[in-house]
Short mmCIF file of C-alpha atoms in Angstrom, two decimals:
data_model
loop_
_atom_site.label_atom_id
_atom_site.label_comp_id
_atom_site.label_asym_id
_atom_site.label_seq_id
_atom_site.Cartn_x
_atom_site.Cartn_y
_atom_site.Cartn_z
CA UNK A 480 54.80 45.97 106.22
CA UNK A 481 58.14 46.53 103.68
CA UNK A 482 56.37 49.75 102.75
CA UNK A 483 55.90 51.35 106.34
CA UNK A 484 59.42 50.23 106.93
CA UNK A 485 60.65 51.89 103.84
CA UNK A 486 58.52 54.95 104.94
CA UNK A 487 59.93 55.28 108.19
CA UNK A 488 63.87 54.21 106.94
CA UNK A 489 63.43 57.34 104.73
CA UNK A 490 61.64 59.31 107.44
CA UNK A 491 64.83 58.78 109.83
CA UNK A 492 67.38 59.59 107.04
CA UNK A 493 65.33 63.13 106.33
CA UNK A 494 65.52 63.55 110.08
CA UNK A 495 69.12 62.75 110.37
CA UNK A 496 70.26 65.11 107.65
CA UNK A 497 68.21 67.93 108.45
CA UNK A 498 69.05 67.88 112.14
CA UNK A 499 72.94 67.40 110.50
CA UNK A 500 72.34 70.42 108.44
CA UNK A 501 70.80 72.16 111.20
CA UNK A 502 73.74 72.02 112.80
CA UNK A 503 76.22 73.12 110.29
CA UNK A 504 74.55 76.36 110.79
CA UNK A 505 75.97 76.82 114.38
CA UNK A 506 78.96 78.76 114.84
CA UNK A 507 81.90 79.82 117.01
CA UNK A 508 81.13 83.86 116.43
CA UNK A 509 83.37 84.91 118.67
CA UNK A 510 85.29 84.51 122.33
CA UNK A 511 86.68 86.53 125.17
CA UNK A 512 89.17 84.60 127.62
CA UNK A 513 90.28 87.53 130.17
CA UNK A 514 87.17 89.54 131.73
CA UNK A 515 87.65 92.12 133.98
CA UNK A 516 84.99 94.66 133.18
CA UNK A 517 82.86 92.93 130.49
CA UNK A 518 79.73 90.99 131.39
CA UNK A 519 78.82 89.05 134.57
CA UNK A 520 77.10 86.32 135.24
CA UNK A 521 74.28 85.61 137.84
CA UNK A 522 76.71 85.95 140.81
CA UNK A 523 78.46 89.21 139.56
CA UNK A 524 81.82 87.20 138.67
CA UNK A 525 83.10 88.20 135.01
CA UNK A 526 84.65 84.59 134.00
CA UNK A 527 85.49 84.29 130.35
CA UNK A 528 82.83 83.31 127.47
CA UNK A 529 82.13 81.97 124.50
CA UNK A 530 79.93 82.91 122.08
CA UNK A 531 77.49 80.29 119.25
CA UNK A 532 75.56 82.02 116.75
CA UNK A 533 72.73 80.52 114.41
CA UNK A 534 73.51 81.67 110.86
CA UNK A 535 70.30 79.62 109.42
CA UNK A 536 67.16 81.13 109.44
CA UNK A 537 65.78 78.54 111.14
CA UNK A 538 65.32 77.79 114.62
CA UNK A 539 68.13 74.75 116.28
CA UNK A 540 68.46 73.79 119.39
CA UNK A 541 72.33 73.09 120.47
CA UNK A 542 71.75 71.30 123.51
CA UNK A 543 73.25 67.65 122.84
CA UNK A 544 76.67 69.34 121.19
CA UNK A 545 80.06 69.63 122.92
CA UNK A 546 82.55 72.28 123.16
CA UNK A 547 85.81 71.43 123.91
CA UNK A 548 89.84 73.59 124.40
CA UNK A 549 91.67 70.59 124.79
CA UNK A 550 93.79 69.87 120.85
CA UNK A 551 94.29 66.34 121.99
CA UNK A 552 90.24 65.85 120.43
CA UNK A 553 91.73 66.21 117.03
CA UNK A 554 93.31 62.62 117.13
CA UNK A 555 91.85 60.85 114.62
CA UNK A 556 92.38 57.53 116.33
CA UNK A 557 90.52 58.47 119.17
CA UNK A 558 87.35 56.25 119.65
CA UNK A 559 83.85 58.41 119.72
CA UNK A 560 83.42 57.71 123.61
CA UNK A 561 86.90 58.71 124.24
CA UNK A 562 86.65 61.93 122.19
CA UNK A 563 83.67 62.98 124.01
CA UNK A 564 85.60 62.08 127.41
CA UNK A 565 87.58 65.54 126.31
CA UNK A 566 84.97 67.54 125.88
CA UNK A 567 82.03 69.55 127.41
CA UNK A 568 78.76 68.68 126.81
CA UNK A 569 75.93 71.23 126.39
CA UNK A 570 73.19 70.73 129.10
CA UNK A 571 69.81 69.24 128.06
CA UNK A 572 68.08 70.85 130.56
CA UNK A 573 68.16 74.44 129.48
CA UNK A 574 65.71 76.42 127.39
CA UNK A 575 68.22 78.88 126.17
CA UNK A 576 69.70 76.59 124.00
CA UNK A 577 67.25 76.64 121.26
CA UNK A 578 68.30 79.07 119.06
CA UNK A 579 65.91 80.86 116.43
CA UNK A 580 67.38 82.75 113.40
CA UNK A 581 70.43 85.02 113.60
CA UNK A 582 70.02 84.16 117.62
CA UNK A 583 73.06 83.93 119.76
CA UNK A 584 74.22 82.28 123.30
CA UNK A 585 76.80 82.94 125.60
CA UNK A 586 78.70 79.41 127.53
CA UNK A 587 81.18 80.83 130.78
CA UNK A 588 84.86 79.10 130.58
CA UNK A 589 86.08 77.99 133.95
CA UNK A 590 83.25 77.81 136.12
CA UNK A 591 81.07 75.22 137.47
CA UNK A 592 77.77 73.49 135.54
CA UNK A 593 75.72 73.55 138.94
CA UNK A 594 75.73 76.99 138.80
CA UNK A 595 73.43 76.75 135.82
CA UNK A 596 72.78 75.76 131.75
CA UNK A 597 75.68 78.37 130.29
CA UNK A 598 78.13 77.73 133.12
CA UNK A 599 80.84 74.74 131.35
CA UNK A 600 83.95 73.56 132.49
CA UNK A 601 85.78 74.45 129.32
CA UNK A 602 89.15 74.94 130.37
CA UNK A 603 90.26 78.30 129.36
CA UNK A 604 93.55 80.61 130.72
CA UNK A 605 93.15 84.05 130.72
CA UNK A 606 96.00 86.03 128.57
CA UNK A 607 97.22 82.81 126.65
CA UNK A 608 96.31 81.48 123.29
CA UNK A 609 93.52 78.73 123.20
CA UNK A 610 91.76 76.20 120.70
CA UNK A 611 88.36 76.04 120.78
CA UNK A 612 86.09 73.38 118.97
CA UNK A 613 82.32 72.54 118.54
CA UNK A 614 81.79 68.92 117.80
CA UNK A 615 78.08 67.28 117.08
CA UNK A 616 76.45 65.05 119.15
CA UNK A 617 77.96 62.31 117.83
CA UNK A 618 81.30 63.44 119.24
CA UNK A 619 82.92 62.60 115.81
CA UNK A 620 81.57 65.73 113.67
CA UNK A 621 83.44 68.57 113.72
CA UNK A 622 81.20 71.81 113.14
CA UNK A 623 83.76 74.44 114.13
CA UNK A 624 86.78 75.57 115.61
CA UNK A 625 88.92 78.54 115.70
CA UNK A 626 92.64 79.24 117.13
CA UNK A 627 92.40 82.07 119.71
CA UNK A 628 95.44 84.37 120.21
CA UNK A 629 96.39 85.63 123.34
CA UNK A 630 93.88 88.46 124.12
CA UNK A 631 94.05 91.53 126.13
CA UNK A 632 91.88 91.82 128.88
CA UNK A 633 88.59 92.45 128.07
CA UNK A 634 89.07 92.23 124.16
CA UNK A 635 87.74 89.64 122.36
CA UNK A 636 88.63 87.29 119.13
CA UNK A 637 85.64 87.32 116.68
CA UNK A 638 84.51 87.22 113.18
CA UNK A 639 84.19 90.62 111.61
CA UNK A 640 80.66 90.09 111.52
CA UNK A 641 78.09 87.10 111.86
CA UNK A 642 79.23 84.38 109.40
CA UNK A 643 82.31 86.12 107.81
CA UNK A 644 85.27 83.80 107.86
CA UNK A 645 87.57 86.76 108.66
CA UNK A 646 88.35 86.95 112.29
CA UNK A 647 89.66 90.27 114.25
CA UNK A 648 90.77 91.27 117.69
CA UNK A 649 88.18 93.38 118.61
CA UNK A 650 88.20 96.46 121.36
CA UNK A 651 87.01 96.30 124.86
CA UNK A 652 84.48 99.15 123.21
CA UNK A 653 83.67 96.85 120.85
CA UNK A 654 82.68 93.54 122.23
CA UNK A 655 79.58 92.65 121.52
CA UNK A 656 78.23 89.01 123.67
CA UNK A 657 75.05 88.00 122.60
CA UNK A 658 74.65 90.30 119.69
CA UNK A 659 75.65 90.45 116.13
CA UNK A 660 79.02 91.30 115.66
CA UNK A 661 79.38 93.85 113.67
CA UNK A 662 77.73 97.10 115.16
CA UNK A 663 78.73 100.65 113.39
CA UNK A 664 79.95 102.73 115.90
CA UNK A 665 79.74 106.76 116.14
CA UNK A 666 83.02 108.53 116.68
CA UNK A 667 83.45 112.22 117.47
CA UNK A 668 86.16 114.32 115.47
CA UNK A 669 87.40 115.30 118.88
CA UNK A 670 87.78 111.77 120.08
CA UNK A 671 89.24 110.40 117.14
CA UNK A 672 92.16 113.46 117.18
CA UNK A 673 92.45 112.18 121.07
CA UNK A 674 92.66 108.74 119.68
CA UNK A 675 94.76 108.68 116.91
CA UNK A 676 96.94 112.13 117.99
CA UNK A 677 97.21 111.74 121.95
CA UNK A 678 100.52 114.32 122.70
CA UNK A 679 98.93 116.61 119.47
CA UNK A 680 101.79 117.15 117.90
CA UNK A 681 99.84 116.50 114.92
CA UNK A 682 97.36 119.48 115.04
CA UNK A 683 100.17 121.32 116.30
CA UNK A 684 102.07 120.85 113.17
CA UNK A 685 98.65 121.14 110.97
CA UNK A 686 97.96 124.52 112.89
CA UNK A 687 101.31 125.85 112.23
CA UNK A 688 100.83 125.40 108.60
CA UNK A 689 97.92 126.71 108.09
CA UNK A 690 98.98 130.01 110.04
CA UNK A 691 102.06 130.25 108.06
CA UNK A 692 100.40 129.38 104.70
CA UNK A 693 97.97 132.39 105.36
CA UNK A 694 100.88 134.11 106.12
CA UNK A 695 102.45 133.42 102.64
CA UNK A 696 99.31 134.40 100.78
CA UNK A 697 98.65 137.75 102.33
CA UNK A 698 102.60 138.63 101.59
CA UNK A 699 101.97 137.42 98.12
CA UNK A 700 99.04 139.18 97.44
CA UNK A 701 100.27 142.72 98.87
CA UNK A 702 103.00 142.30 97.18
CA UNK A 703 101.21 142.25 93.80
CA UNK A 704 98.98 144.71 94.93
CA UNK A 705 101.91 147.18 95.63
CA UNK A 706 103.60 146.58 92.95
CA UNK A 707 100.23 147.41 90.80
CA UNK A 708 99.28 150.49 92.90
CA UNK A 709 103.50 151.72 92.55
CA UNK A 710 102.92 151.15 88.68
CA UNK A 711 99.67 152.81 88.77
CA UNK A 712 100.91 156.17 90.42
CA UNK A 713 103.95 156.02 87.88
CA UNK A 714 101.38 156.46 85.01
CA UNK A 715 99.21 158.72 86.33
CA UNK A 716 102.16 161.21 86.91
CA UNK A 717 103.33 160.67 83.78
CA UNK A 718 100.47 161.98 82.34
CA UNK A 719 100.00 164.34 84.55
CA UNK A 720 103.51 165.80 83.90
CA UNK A 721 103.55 165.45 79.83
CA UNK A 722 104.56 168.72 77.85
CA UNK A 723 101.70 169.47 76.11
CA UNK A 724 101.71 171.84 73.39
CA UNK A 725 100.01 175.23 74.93
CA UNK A 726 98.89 177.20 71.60
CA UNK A 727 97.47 180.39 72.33
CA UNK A 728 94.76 181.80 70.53
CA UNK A 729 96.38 184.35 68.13
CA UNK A 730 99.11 182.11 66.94
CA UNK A 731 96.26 179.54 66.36
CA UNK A 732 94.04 181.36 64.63
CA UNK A 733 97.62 182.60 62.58
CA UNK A 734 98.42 179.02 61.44
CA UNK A 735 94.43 178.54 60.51
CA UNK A 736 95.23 181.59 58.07
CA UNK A 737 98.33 180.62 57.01
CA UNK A 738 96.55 177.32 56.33
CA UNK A 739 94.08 179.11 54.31
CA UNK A 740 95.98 181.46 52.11
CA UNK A 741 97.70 178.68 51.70
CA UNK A 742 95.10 176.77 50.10
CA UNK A 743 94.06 179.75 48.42
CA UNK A 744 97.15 180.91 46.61
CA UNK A 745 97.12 176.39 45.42
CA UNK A 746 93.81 177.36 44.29
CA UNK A 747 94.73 180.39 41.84
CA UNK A 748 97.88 178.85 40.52
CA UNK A 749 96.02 176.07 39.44
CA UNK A 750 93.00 178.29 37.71
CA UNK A 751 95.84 180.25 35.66
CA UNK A 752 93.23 183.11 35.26
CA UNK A 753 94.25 185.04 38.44
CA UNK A 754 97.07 186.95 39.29
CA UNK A 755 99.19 186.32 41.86
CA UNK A 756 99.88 189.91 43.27
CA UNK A 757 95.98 190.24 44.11
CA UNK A 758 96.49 186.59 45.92
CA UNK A 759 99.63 188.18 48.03
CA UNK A 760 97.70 191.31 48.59
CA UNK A 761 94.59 190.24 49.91
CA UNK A 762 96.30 187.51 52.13
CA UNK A 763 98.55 190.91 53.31
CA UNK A 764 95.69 192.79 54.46
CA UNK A 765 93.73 189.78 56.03
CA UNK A 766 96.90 189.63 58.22
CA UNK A 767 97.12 192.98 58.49
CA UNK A 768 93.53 193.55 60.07
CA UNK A 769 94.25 190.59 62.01
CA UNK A 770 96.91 191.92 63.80
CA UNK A 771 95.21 195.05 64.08
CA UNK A 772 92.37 193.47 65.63
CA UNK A 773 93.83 191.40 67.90
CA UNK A 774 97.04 193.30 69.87
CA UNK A 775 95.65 196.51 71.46
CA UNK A 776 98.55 198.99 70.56
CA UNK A 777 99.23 201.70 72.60
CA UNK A 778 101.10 205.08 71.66
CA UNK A 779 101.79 206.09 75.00
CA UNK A 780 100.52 209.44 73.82
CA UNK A 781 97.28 211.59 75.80
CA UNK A 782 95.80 213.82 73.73
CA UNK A 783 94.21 216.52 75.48
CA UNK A 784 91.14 218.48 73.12
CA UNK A 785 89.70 222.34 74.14
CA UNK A 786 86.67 222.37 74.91
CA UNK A 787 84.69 225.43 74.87
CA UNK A 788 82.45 226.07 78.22
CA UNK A 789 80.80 229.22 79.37
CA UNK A 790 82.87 229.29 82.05
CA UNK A 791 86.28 231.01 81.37
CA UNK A 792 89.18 231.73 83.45
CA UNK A 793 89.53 234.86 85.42
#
């Protein structure tokens, strides 16, 4: 008998603190408090929400917890019973509450529990800060709770994604009840310039530059290039235009003979056997026929010869 009471003593503690694990995995993931245009509920009225996420990978069931807006639950001298007298509890009676891994739920703030197992009574204001807490069943654990700033309509306050401890204001594009948080979104070039540059004064200003900075090269670069051609056409009529030394052919061939007597007359003063008169005399008549051959010299004298025919002159 002590041994199936010990069994079941340590059966109930197990219980106990997995079910308190359990719910340690449960979180606030994120909350909208003015709807205009974001989800409805099953009458088409777009109250405000609340979002609870399961971070375990394990299934829990929430229904038992409470959710509550009023700060007044934080007194610690408050009695269980009268803690729980601030707060909302979460229905028994609906199957949505059981949550299986990474699942979420969406509770409606200001509406009426009749209307169904997400409608609550939390009290929330729409465009006004607001505390929000999740409390065990117990009414004395506290598993959550988050300080919402006042929101935008249709934005929401949520954690950056599911489990982060960093919370952000997030779009009315970017809401995301009943889904993970964190969903990588697809923007256009053209409608992030729209975003970010509305009056485009900024692509005005980038457009202008990069007109006039084309502008700047091409006047650099013909420029240069002028300059190089200008250069260019200065040397080529430079040399075009340079004195060059026309030798014509006699006095040519005259300094090749000079050269050579030249080198001739070296030649016999350094033998010592020949004299130099015969050196003078044969470089005298090389010149001599040279000259001959070369200029055509004309008298300016005819010469008329007889010639003796048969015919004679009467």
């Amino acid at each position: 008998m002590k041994r199936l009471s010990l069994t079941f003593g340590l059966l109930m503690t197990c219980t106990i603190l997995m079910m308190g694990q359990g719910a340690k995995n449960i979180q606030i993931n994120e909350v909208l408090t003015d709807n205009a245009t974001n989800i409805e509920d099953e009458f088409g009225n777009h109250p405000g929400w609340v979002e609870l996420s399961n971070s375990a990978y394990s299934t829990y069931n929430v229904r038992g917890m409470y959710l509550t807006t009023d700060t007044s639950a934080l007194n610690p001298a408050l009695s269980a019973p009268e803690r729980i007298a601030k707060m909302v509890l979460i229905p028994n009676n609906e199957r949505r509450t059981s949550l299986s891994a990474r699942q979420h739920i969406v509770f409606y703030f200001n509406s009426n529990p009749a209307k169904g197992g997400l409608h609550m009574a939390l009290k929330s204001e729409p465009g006004k800060p607001m505390w929000i807490a999740l409390y065990d069943g117990n009414g004395v654990d506290l598993i959550d709770s988050v300080s919402v700033p006042a929101l935008p309509t249709d934005c929401s306050y949520a954690r950056q994604h599911d489990g982060s401890s960093n919370w952000v204001v997030k779009a009315a594009d970017a809401v995301t009840p009943g889904t993970e948080n964190f969903i990588q979104v697809t923007e256009t070039k053209v409608a992030k310039i729209k975003r970010e540059d509305p009056h485009g004064f900024g692509i005005t200003v980038l457009s202008m530059g990069v007109v006039f900075s084309c502008l700047a090269l091409l006047f650099i670069f013909f420029t240069l290039f002028g300059i190089y051609m200008k250069h260019k056409q200065e040397i080529k009529e430079a040399i075009d235009h340079q004195p060059l030394k026309t030798v014509s052919k006699v006095g040519g061939e005259m300094v090749d003979l000079g050269h050579k007597a030249n080198v001739v007359l070296k030649d016999g003063l350094q033998t010592k056997g020949v004299d130099k008169e015969i050196y003078i005399a044969v470089i005298s008549m090389a010149l001599k026929q040279y000259m001959d051959d070369v200029h055509d010299v004309e008298s300016g004298v005819i010469t008329i010869r007889p010639k003796q025919t048969k015919w004679t002159r009467v």
